[in-house]
Short mmCIF file of C-alpha atoms in Angstrom, two decimals:
data_model
loop_
_atom_site.label_atom_id
_atom_site.label_comp_id
_atom_site.label_asym_id
_atom_site.label_seq_id
_atom_site.Cartn_x
_atom_site.Cartn_y
_atom_site.Cartn_z
CA MET A 1 0.00 0.01 0.02
CA SER A 2 1.43 3.37 -1.01
CA ASP A 3 2.19 6.13 1.50
CA LYS A 4 -0.46 8.28 -0.21
CA VAL A 5 -3.18 5.62 0.28
CA VAL A 6 -2.15 5.10 3.89
CA ALA A 7 -2.26 8.86 4.47
CA GLU A 8 -5.77 9.07 2.94
CA LEU A 9 -7.06 6.23 5.10
CA GLN A 10 -5.75 7.94 8.20
CA GLU A 11 -7.60 11.17 7.40
CA PRO A 12 -10.62 11.85 9.60
CA THR A 13 -14.01 11.46 7.96
CA PRO A 14 -14.84 14.88 6.50
CA SER A 15 -17.80 16.74 7.95
CA VAL A 16 -20.86 16.66 5.70
CA GLY A 17 -21.91 20.15 6.86
CA ASP A 18 -25.40 21.58 6.83
CA GLY A 19 -25.95 22.10 3.12
CA GLY A 20 -24.69 25.72 3.03
CA PRO A 21 -26.44 29.03 2.43
CA ASP A 22 -27.74 28.06 -1.03
CA MET A 23 -29.85 25.15 0.25
CA ILE A 24 -33.62 25.67 0.04
CA GLN A 25 -35.36 24.85 3.28
CA LEU A 26 -38.98 25.41 4.40
CA LEU A 27 -39.02 23.26 7.52
CA THR A 28 -36.08 23.24 9.95
CA PRO A 29 -34.80 20.06 11.60
CA GLU A 30 -36.63 21.30 14.72
CA GLY A 31 -39.93 21.31 12.80
CA GLN A 32 -40.26 25.06 12.45
CA ARG A 33 -41.69 26.55 9.27
CA VAL A 34 -39.38 29.10 7.61
CA SER A 35 -40.30 31.35 4.71
CA HIS A 36 -38.69 31.51 1.31
CA PRO A 37 -39.62 34.25 -1.22
CA ASP A 38 -39.46 31.92 -4.26
CA TYR A 39 -40.88 28.67 -2.97
CA ASP A 40 -43.60 29.49 -0.37
CA ARG A 41 -46.21 29.69 -3.16
CA TYR A 42 -45.77 26.03 -3.97
CA VAL A 43 -46.84 24.89 -0.49
CA GLU A 44 -49.16 27.66 0.70
CA ASN A 45 -52.26 25.86 -0.66
CA LEU A 46 -51.47 22.57 0.98
CA SER A 47 -54.23 21.71 3.46
CA ALA A 48 -53.86 19.97 6.80
CA ASP A 49 -55.20 16.85 5.13
CA ASP A 50 -52.46 17.13 2.51
CA LEU A 51 -49.76 17.41 5.14
CA ARG A 52 -51.16 14.51 7.17
CA SER A 53 -51.13 12.39 3.99
CA PHE A 54 -47.46 13.37 3.50
CA TYR A 55 -46.75 12.09 7.01
CA ARG A 56 -48.62 8.86 6.35
CA ASP A 57 -46.60 8.23 3.21
CA LEU A 58 -43.33 8.83 5.05
CA VAL A 59 -44.24 6.36 7.80
CA LEU A 60 -45.46 3.61 5.46
CA ILE A 61 -42.38 4.01 3.24
CA ARG A 62 -40.09 3.68 6.23
CA ARG A 63 -41.98 0.54 7.26
CA LEU A 64 -41.66 -0.86 3.75
CA ASP A 65 -37.93 -0.27 3.94
CA ALA A 66 -37.63 -1.90 7.34
CA GLU A 67 -39.55 -4.97 6.19
CA GLY A 68 -37.42 -5.22 3.01
CA TYR A 69 -34.27 -5.13 5.11
CA ALA A 70 -35.57 -7.73 7.59
CA LEU A 71 -36.81 -10.04 4.82
CA GLN A 72 -33.39 -10.03 3.20
CA ARG A 73 -31.69 -10.82 6.46
CA GLN A 74 -34.10 -13.74 6.92
CA GLY A 75 -33.21 -15.12 3.47
CA GLU A 76 -36.49 -14.17 1.79
CA LEU A 77 -34.89 -11.57 -0.56
CA GLY A 78 -31.62 -11.77 -2.45
CA LEU A 79 -30.77 -8.10 -1.82
CA TRP A 80 -32.32 -4.93 -0.47
CA PRO A 81 -31.16 -1.33 -1.17
CA SER A 82 -32.33 0.71 1.78
CA LEU A 83 -33.77 4.24 1.52
CA LEU A 84 -33.66 4.88 5.26
CA GLY A 85 -33.26 8.64 5.81
CA GLN A 86 -34.20 9.55 2.26
CA GLU A 87 -38.00 9.28 2.66
CA ALA A 88 -38.71 13.01 2.38
CA ALA A 89 -36.64 13.39 -0.83
CA GLN A 90 -38.64 10.63 -2.42
CA VAL A 91 -42.14 11.34 -1.15
CA GLY A 92 -41.79 15.11 -1.63
CA SER A 93 -40.56 14.86 -5.22
CA GLY A 94 -42.94 12.03 -6.07
CA ARG A 95 -45.98 13.95 -4.80
CA ALA A 96 -44.98 16.91 -7.00
CA LEU A 97 -45.46 14.83 -10.17
CA ARG A 98 -48.54 14.82 -12.34
CA PRO A 99 -50.03 11.43 -13.42
CA HIS A 100 -48.82 11.83 -17.02
CA ASP A 101 -45.22 12.70 -16.08
CA PHE A 102 -42.76 9.82 -16.42
CA VAL A 103 -40.25 8.54 -13.84
CA PHE A 104 -36.91 6.88 -14.47
CA PRO A 105 -35.66 5.54 -11.12
CA THR A 106 -32.45 3.91 -10.03
CA TYR A 107 -32.91 0.89 -7.71
CA ARG A 108 -33.66 2.70 -4.44
CA GLU A 109 -36.80 4.68 -5.29
CA HIS A 110 -39.31 2.46 -3.42
CA GLY A 111 -40.88 5.63 -1.99
CA VAL A 112 -41.40 7.28 -5.36
CA GLY A 113 -42.99 4.13 -6.72
CA PHE A 114 -45.31 3.97 -3.70
CA VAL A 115 -46.65 7.49 -4.17
CA ARG A 116 -47.05 6.81 -7.90
CA GLY A 117 -49.50 4.06 -6.97
CA MET A 118 -47.28 1.08 -7.59
CA ASP A 119 -48.03 -2.08 -5.65
CA PRO A 120 -45.27 -2.24 -2.98
CA GLN A 121 -45.09 -6.00 -3.53
CA SER A 122 -43.62 -5.25 -6.95
CA SER A 123 -40.20 -4.19 -5.67
CA LEU A 124 -40.17 -7.22 -3.35
CA GLN A 125 -40.85 -9.43 -6.39
CA LEU A 126 -37.79 -8.02 -8.10
CA PHE A 127 -35.43 -8.53 -5.17
CA ARG A 128 -36.90 -11.97 -4.46
CA GLY A 129 -36.06 -12.91 -8.02
CA VAL A 130 -39.50 -14.25 -8.95
CA SER A 131 -40.19 -11.85 -11.83
CA GLN A 132 -38.27 -10.41 -14.75
CA GLY A 133 -38.61 -6.81 -13.63
CA GLY A 134 -41.42 -6.47 -11.20
CA TRP A 135 -44.01 -4.28 -12.87
CA ASP A 136 -45.41 -2.81 -16.13
CA PRO A 137 -43.81 0.70 -16.53
CA GLN A 138 -46.84 1.98 -18.37
CA GLU A 139 -49.28 1.33 -15.50
CA ASN A 140 -48.01 4.18 -13.34
CA ASN A 141 -45.48 5.90 -15.67
CA PHE A 142 -42.73 4.47 -13.50
CA HIS A 143 -39.91 2.77 -15.41
CA LEU A 144 -38.22 -0.42 -14.21
CA TYR A 145 -35.35 -0.09 -11.77
CA THR A 146 -31.96 0.44 -13.40
CA ILE A 147 -29.09 -1.38 -11.72
CA VAL A 148 -26.34 -0.04 -14.04
CA ILE A 149 -25.24 3.13 -12.31
CA GLY A 150 -26.46 6.25 -14.11
CA ALA A 151 -27.69 4.51 -17.29
CA GLN A 152 -31.27 5.67 -16.67
CA ALA A 153 -30.16 9.31 -17.23
CA LEU A 154 -29.75 8.48 -20.92
CA HIS A 155 -33.06 6.61 -21.03
CA ALA A 156 -34.85 9.56 -19.41
CA THR A 157 -33.29 12.07 -21.78
CA GLY A 158 -34.29 10.03 -24.75
CA TYR A 159 -37.82 9.64 -23.47
CA ALA A 160 -37.97 13.40 -22.81
CA MET A 161 -36.94 14.12 -26.36
CA GLY A 162 -39.80 11.90 -27.51
CA VAL A 163 -42.21 13.89 -25.36
CA LYS A 164 -40.91 17.10 -26.93
CA MET A 165 -41.17 15.75 -30.49
CA ASP A 166 -44.76 14.65 -29.75
CA GLY A 167 -45.57 18.30 -29.02
CA ASN A 168 -46.37 17.71 -25.38
CA VAL A 169 -44.20 20.57 -24.03
CA GLY A 170 -44.95 24.24 -23.71
CA THR A 171 -48.53 24.18 -24.93
CA GLY A 172 -49.95 25.73 -21.78
CA ASP A 173 -52.34 22.81 -21.34
CA PRO A 174 -51.67 21.26 -17.89
CA ASP A 175 -53.27 17.99 -18.98
CA ARG A 176 -50.91 17.74 -21.91
CA ASP A 177 -47.56 19.30 -21.00
CA THR A 178 -45.32 16.56 -19.68
CA ALA A 179 -42.04 16.35 -17.78
CA VAL A 180 -39.67 13.48 -17.23
CA ILE A 181 -37.80 13.02 -13.97
CA CYS A 182 -34.60 10.99 -13.54
CA TYR A 183 -33.37 9.86 -10.13
CA PHE A 184 -29.79 9.02 -9.33
CA GLY A 185 -27.29 9.35 -6.49
CA ASP A 186 -24.20 11.43 -5.84
CA GLY A 187 -21.99 8.60 -7.02
CA ALA A 188 -23.84 8.33 -10.33
CA SER A 189 -23.28 12.05 -10.90
CA SER A 190 -19.63 11.15 -11.61
CA GLN A 191 -20.57 8.56 -14.25
CA GLY A 192 -20.11 9.22 -17.94
CA ASP A 193 -23.68 8.30 -18.75
CA VAL A 194 -25.06 11.04 -16.52
CA ASN A 195 -22.71 13.66 -17.91
CA GLU A 196 -23.57 12.64 -21.50
CA ALA A 197 -27.24 12.98 -20.66
CA PHE A 198 -26.56 16.49 -19.26
CA VAL A 199 -24.86 17.50 -22.51
CA TYR A 200 -27.65 16.21 -24.72
CA ALA A 201 -30.51 17.46 -22.57
CA ALA A 202 -29.02 20.97 -22.39
CA SER A 203 -28.24 21.08 -26.13
CA PHE A 204 -31.84 20.21 -27.09
CA ASP A 205 -33.79 21.67 -24.12
CA ALA A 206 -35.12 18.22 -23.19
CA PRO A 207 -37.99 18.44 -20.65
CA VAL A 208 -36.17 16.42 -17.99
CA VAL A 209 -35.52 17.07 -14.30
CA PHE A 210 -32.35 15.39 -13.04
CA PHE A 211 -33.04 14.62 -9.38
CA CYS A 212 -29.85 13.73 -7.52
CA GLN A 213 -30.27 12.33 -4.02
CA ASN A 214 -26.95 13.31 -2.51
CA ASN A 215 -26.86 10.85 0.39
CA GLN A 216 -23.19 11.68 1.02
CA TRP A 217 -21.74 8.28 0.20
CA ALA A 218 -21.16 6.47 -3.11
CA ILE A 219 -20.96 3.07 -1.33
CA SER A 220 -17.72 3.78 0.59
CA GLU A 221 -16.60 6.95 -1.20
CA PRO A 222 -17.65 10.23 0.48
CA VAL A 223 -19.04 12.95 -1.80
CA THR A 224 -16.25 15.22 -0.66
CA LYS A 225 -13.80 12.98 -2.53
CA GLN A 226 -15.89 13.09 -5.70
CA THR A 227 -16.25 16.84 -6.29
CA ARG A 228 -14.62 20.09 -5.30
CA ILE A 229 -17.87 22.03 -5.69
CA PRO A 230 -21.45 21.35 -4.51
CA LEU A 231 -23.14 18.96 -6.90
CA PHE A 232 -25.89 21.34 -7.91
CA GLN A 233 -23.23 23.78 -9.28
CA ARG A 234 -22.14 21.19 -11.81
CA ALA A 235 -25.21 21.99 -13.91
CA ALA A 236 -23.87 25.43 -14.76
CA GLY A 237 -20.96 23.82 -16.58
CA PHE A 238 -23.49 22.18 -18.94
CA GLY A 239 -25.51 25.32 -19.43
CA PHE A 240 -28.55 24.80 -17.21
CA ARG A 241 -29.56 25.61 -13.68
CA GLY A 242 -29.02 23.60 -10.52
CA ILE A 243 -30.80 23.96 -7.17
CA ARG A 244 -29.81 22.46 -3.81
CA VAL A 245 -32.70 21.57 -1.53
CA ASP A 246 -32.85 20.08 1.99
CA GLY A 247 -33.65 16.48 1.10
CA ASN A 248 -34.90 15.75 4.62
CA ASP A 249 -37.46 18.54 4.37
CA ILE A 250 -40.58 17.23 2.62
CA LEU A 251 -42.06 20.70 2.06
CA ALA A 252 -38.94 22.02 0.39
CA THR A 253 -38.44 18.95 -1.83
CA TYR A 254 -42.09 19.15 -2.85
CA ALA A 255 -41.81 22.88 -3.68
CA VAL A 256 -38.48 22.72 -5.50
CA THR A 257 -39.48 19.69 -7.54
CA GLN A 258 -42.77 21.39 -8.51
CA HIS A 259 -40.82 24.38 -9.77
CA ALA A 260 -38.34 22.23 -11.70
CA LEU A 261 -41.12 20.17 -13.31
CA ASP A 262 -42.98 23.35 -14.28
CA GLU A 263 -39.86 24.64 -15.98
CA ALA A 264 -39.44 21.41 -17.93
CA ARG A 265 -43.09 21.25 -18.95
CA SER A 266 -42.97 24.84 -20.11
CA GLY A 267 -40.17 24.13 -22.55
CA ASN A 268 -37.38 25.81 -20.58
CA GLY A 269 -35.16 22.76 -20.73
CA PRO A 270 -33.54 20.59 -18.05
CA LEU A 271 -32.83 21.46 -14.39
CA LEU A 272 -30.74 19.65 -11.80
CA VAL A 273 -32.13 19.27 -8.28
CA GLU A 274 -29.66 18.17 -5.63
CA ALA A 275 -31.56 16.80 -2.63
CA TYR A 276 -29.07 17.11 0.24
CA THR A 277 -29.83 14.10 2.43
CA TYR A 278 -28.12 11.13 4.10
CA ARG A 279 -28.18 7.36 3.73
CA MET A 280 -28.71 6.17 7.31
CA GLY A 281 -28.24 2.53 6.46
CA ALA A 282 -25.96 0.48 4.25
CA HIS A 283 -25.67 1.01 0.52
CA THR A 284 -27.31 -2.37 0.13
CA THR A 285 -27.55 -5.38 2.40
CA ALA A 286 -24.30 -6.56 0.81
CA ASP A 287 -22.48 -3.59 2.36
CA ASP A 288 -21.10 -2.83 5.86
CA PRO A 289 -20.93 0.95 6.39
CA THR A 290 -19.12 0.59 9.72
CA LYS A 291 -16.01 -0.18 7.67
CA TYR A 292 -15.85 3.33 6.18
CA ARG A 293 -17.80 5.87 8.19
CA VAL A 294 -17.95 6.87 11.84
CA SER A 295 -20.99 6.41 14.06
CA ALA A 296 -20.85 10.06 15.18
CA GLU A 297 -21.81 11.15 11.67
CA VAL A 298 -24.84 8.84 11.65
CA GLU A 299 -25.85 10.10 15.10
CA GLU A 300 -25.61 13.71 13.87
CA TRP A 301 -28.01 13.03 10.99
CA LYS A 302 -30.55 11.43 13.32
CA PHE A 303 -31.35 14.93 14.48
CA ARG A 304 -32.39 15.82 10.95
CA ASP A 305 -34.89 12.93 10.62
CA PRO A 306 -37.48 13.79 7.98
CA ILE A 307 -40.38 12.05 9.73
CA LEU A 308 -39.76 13.51 13.16
CA ARG A 309 -39.55 17.09 11.85
CA LEU A 310 -42.89 16.86 10.02
CA LYS A 311 -44.49 15.17 13.03
CA THR A 312 -43.24 17.99 15.25
CA TYR A 313 -44.61 20.62 12.83
CA LEU A 314 -48.03 18.96 12.56
CA ALA A 315 -48.33 18.62 16.33
CA HIS A 316 -47.12 22.14 17.07
CA GLU A 317 -49.51 23.70 14.55
CA GLY A 318 -52.46 21.66 15.85
CA MET A 319 -52.94 19.82 12.55
CA ALA A 320 -52.59 16.36 14.08
CA ASP A 321 -52.94 14.88 17.53
CA GLU A 322 -51.78 11.72 19.23
CA SER A 323 -54.75 9.74 17.97
CA PHE A 324 -53.74 10.46 14.37
CA PHE A 325 -50.13 9.37 14.90
CA THR A 326 -51.33 6.23 16.71
CA ALA A 327 -53.65 5.38 13.86
CA VAL A 328 -50.85 5.79 11.28
CA ASP A 329 -48.59 3.48 13.32
CA ALA A 330 -51.40 0.90 13.49
CA GLU A 331 -51.90 1.15 9.72
CA ALA A 332 -48.15 0.62 9.25
CA ASP A 333 -48.34 -2.59 11.36
CA VAL A 334 -51.08 -3.99 9.11
CA PHE A 335 -49.19 -2.81 6.03
CA ALA A 336 -46.05 -4.59 7.20
CA ALA A 337 -47.89 -7.83 7.92
CA GLU A 338 -49.43 -7.81 4.44
CA LEU A 339 -46.04 -7.15 2.86
CA ARG A 340 -44.49 -10.05 4.69
CA GLU A 341 -47.32 -12.45 3.90
CA GLY A 342 -47.32 -11.39 0.24
CA CYS A 343 -43.54 -11.84 -0.05
CA VAL A 344 -43.19 -15.28 1.43
CA THR A 345 -46.12 -16.69 -0.61
CA MET A 346 -44.99 -15.29 -3.99
CA LYS A 347 -45.04 -17.72 -6.92
CA THR A 348 -41.98 -17.96 -9.17
CA MET A 349 -42.75 -17.06 -12.76
CA PRO A 350 -41.75 -19.58 -15.48
CA GLY A 351 -38.30 -18.84 -16.85
CA GLU A 352 -39.53 -18.54 -20.45
CA THR A 353 -41.45 -15.37 -19.57
CA MET A 354 -38.17 -13.49 -19.98
CA TRP A 355 -38.91 -13.35 -23.74
CA ASP A 356 -42.51 -12.12 -23.36
CA HIS A 357 -41.87 -8.35 -23.48
CA VAL A 358 -38.69 -8.01 -25.57
CA TYR A 359 -40.76 -6.89 -28.59
CA ALA A 360 -44.27 -5.53 -28.72
CA GLU A 361 -45.27 -8.28 -31.16
CA ASP A 362 -44.15 -11.84 -31.61
CA HIS A 363 -40.69 -12.14 -33.08
CA PRO A 364 -39.25 -15.36 -34.72
CA VAL A 365 -35.89 -15.08 -32.96
CA MET A 366 -37.58 -14.76 -29.57
CA GLU A 367 -39.85 -17.70 -30.38
CA ALA A 368 -36.85 -19.90 -31.32
CA GLU A 369 -34.93 -18.95 -28.18
CA ARG A 370 -38.00 -19.56 -25.99
CA ALA A 371 -38.47 -23.00 -27.57
CA ALA A 372 -34.80 -23.90 -27.09
CA PHE A 373 -34.96 -22.87 -23.45
CA LYS A 374 -38.12 -24.96 -22.79
CA ALA A 375 -36.47 -27.94 -24.47
CA TYR A 376 -33.37 -27.47 -22.30
CA GLN A 377 -35.52 -27.42 -19.15
CA ALA A 378 -37.46 -30.49 -20.31
CA SER A 379 -34.20 -32.40 -20.73
CA PHE A 380 -33.74 -32.35 -16.97
CA GLU A 381 -37.18 -33.95 -16.44
CA GLU A 382 -36.35 -36.67 -18.97
CA ALA A 383 -33.09 -37.44 -17.16
CA ILE A 384 -34.86 -38.18 -13.87
#
């Protein structure tokens, strides 16, 4: 091991800071509402019912994540990528979307899929390995998870160009104008695919919002080792605007994403949103974060918990009482039991279904490959 590598390993873990003065925040970690001249208008019409439904989504998503983690540890799933700590970034941005907008997720957006109306069993199907993808992307305008880091940025940009060529941008008709949103992490922002998507989207004013969840760690690499400037400032180098938002503040992520989507739908081109948040758990269940980060950092971020801050705000403003929070917890218990029962009783799909959706119509090559596969499987039965 070189002296340089040894020296780097001996460096203290860098402080992640508080997001800096450019970060948009509408709800402090203490649950206090703060005003912002540009973004208040996006949340001022939210009712108490709306805010309580935000809270419910946050709690159910956290429970989904906890069950996914536990099921993997009990051998019921092959892998689980946790979103613990990132619930507000996902629910806030997901609730800002219109039904006809289209989402291109990475593999951690269980919360976005939930608020888009996707059956939560779908992501469990994928990680249990009993389906070839988990869901039909057209049902909720929510694309399949992309495991290849950053590749979905190119898919999203291409889809956005299709939306533009169909004339569904800048018409002024809210039921027609469409935006595309692409989720990725801070590590993916260093990938070539993402940077190529930035170049193309900026050059052709593609109606796409690049939503980066900066959870501070690209597996074991801190974001401070990936960039010398805040991630949102990278957009300027490609010729479009970037905004940093408190990713643990559901009101701010909802407001900023609404603004970004409006810009895209209006024909003003792409925009980068950096949701400044933190991955409280492991990168996936195949990872051990105690090998590369200190517990003090995790403890610090517990004070910025997205659920606790909204709960505090609701209670302080008299918009929810203890009976409401108890009812949500009880609903989460039922939700978790149904998830678990649904997961352990899932049926494995026949292997030949992998050819079913390669082409929209039957294709002779697919038919031949399917037949060869079935014959191969049958050969094992004959050998018994």
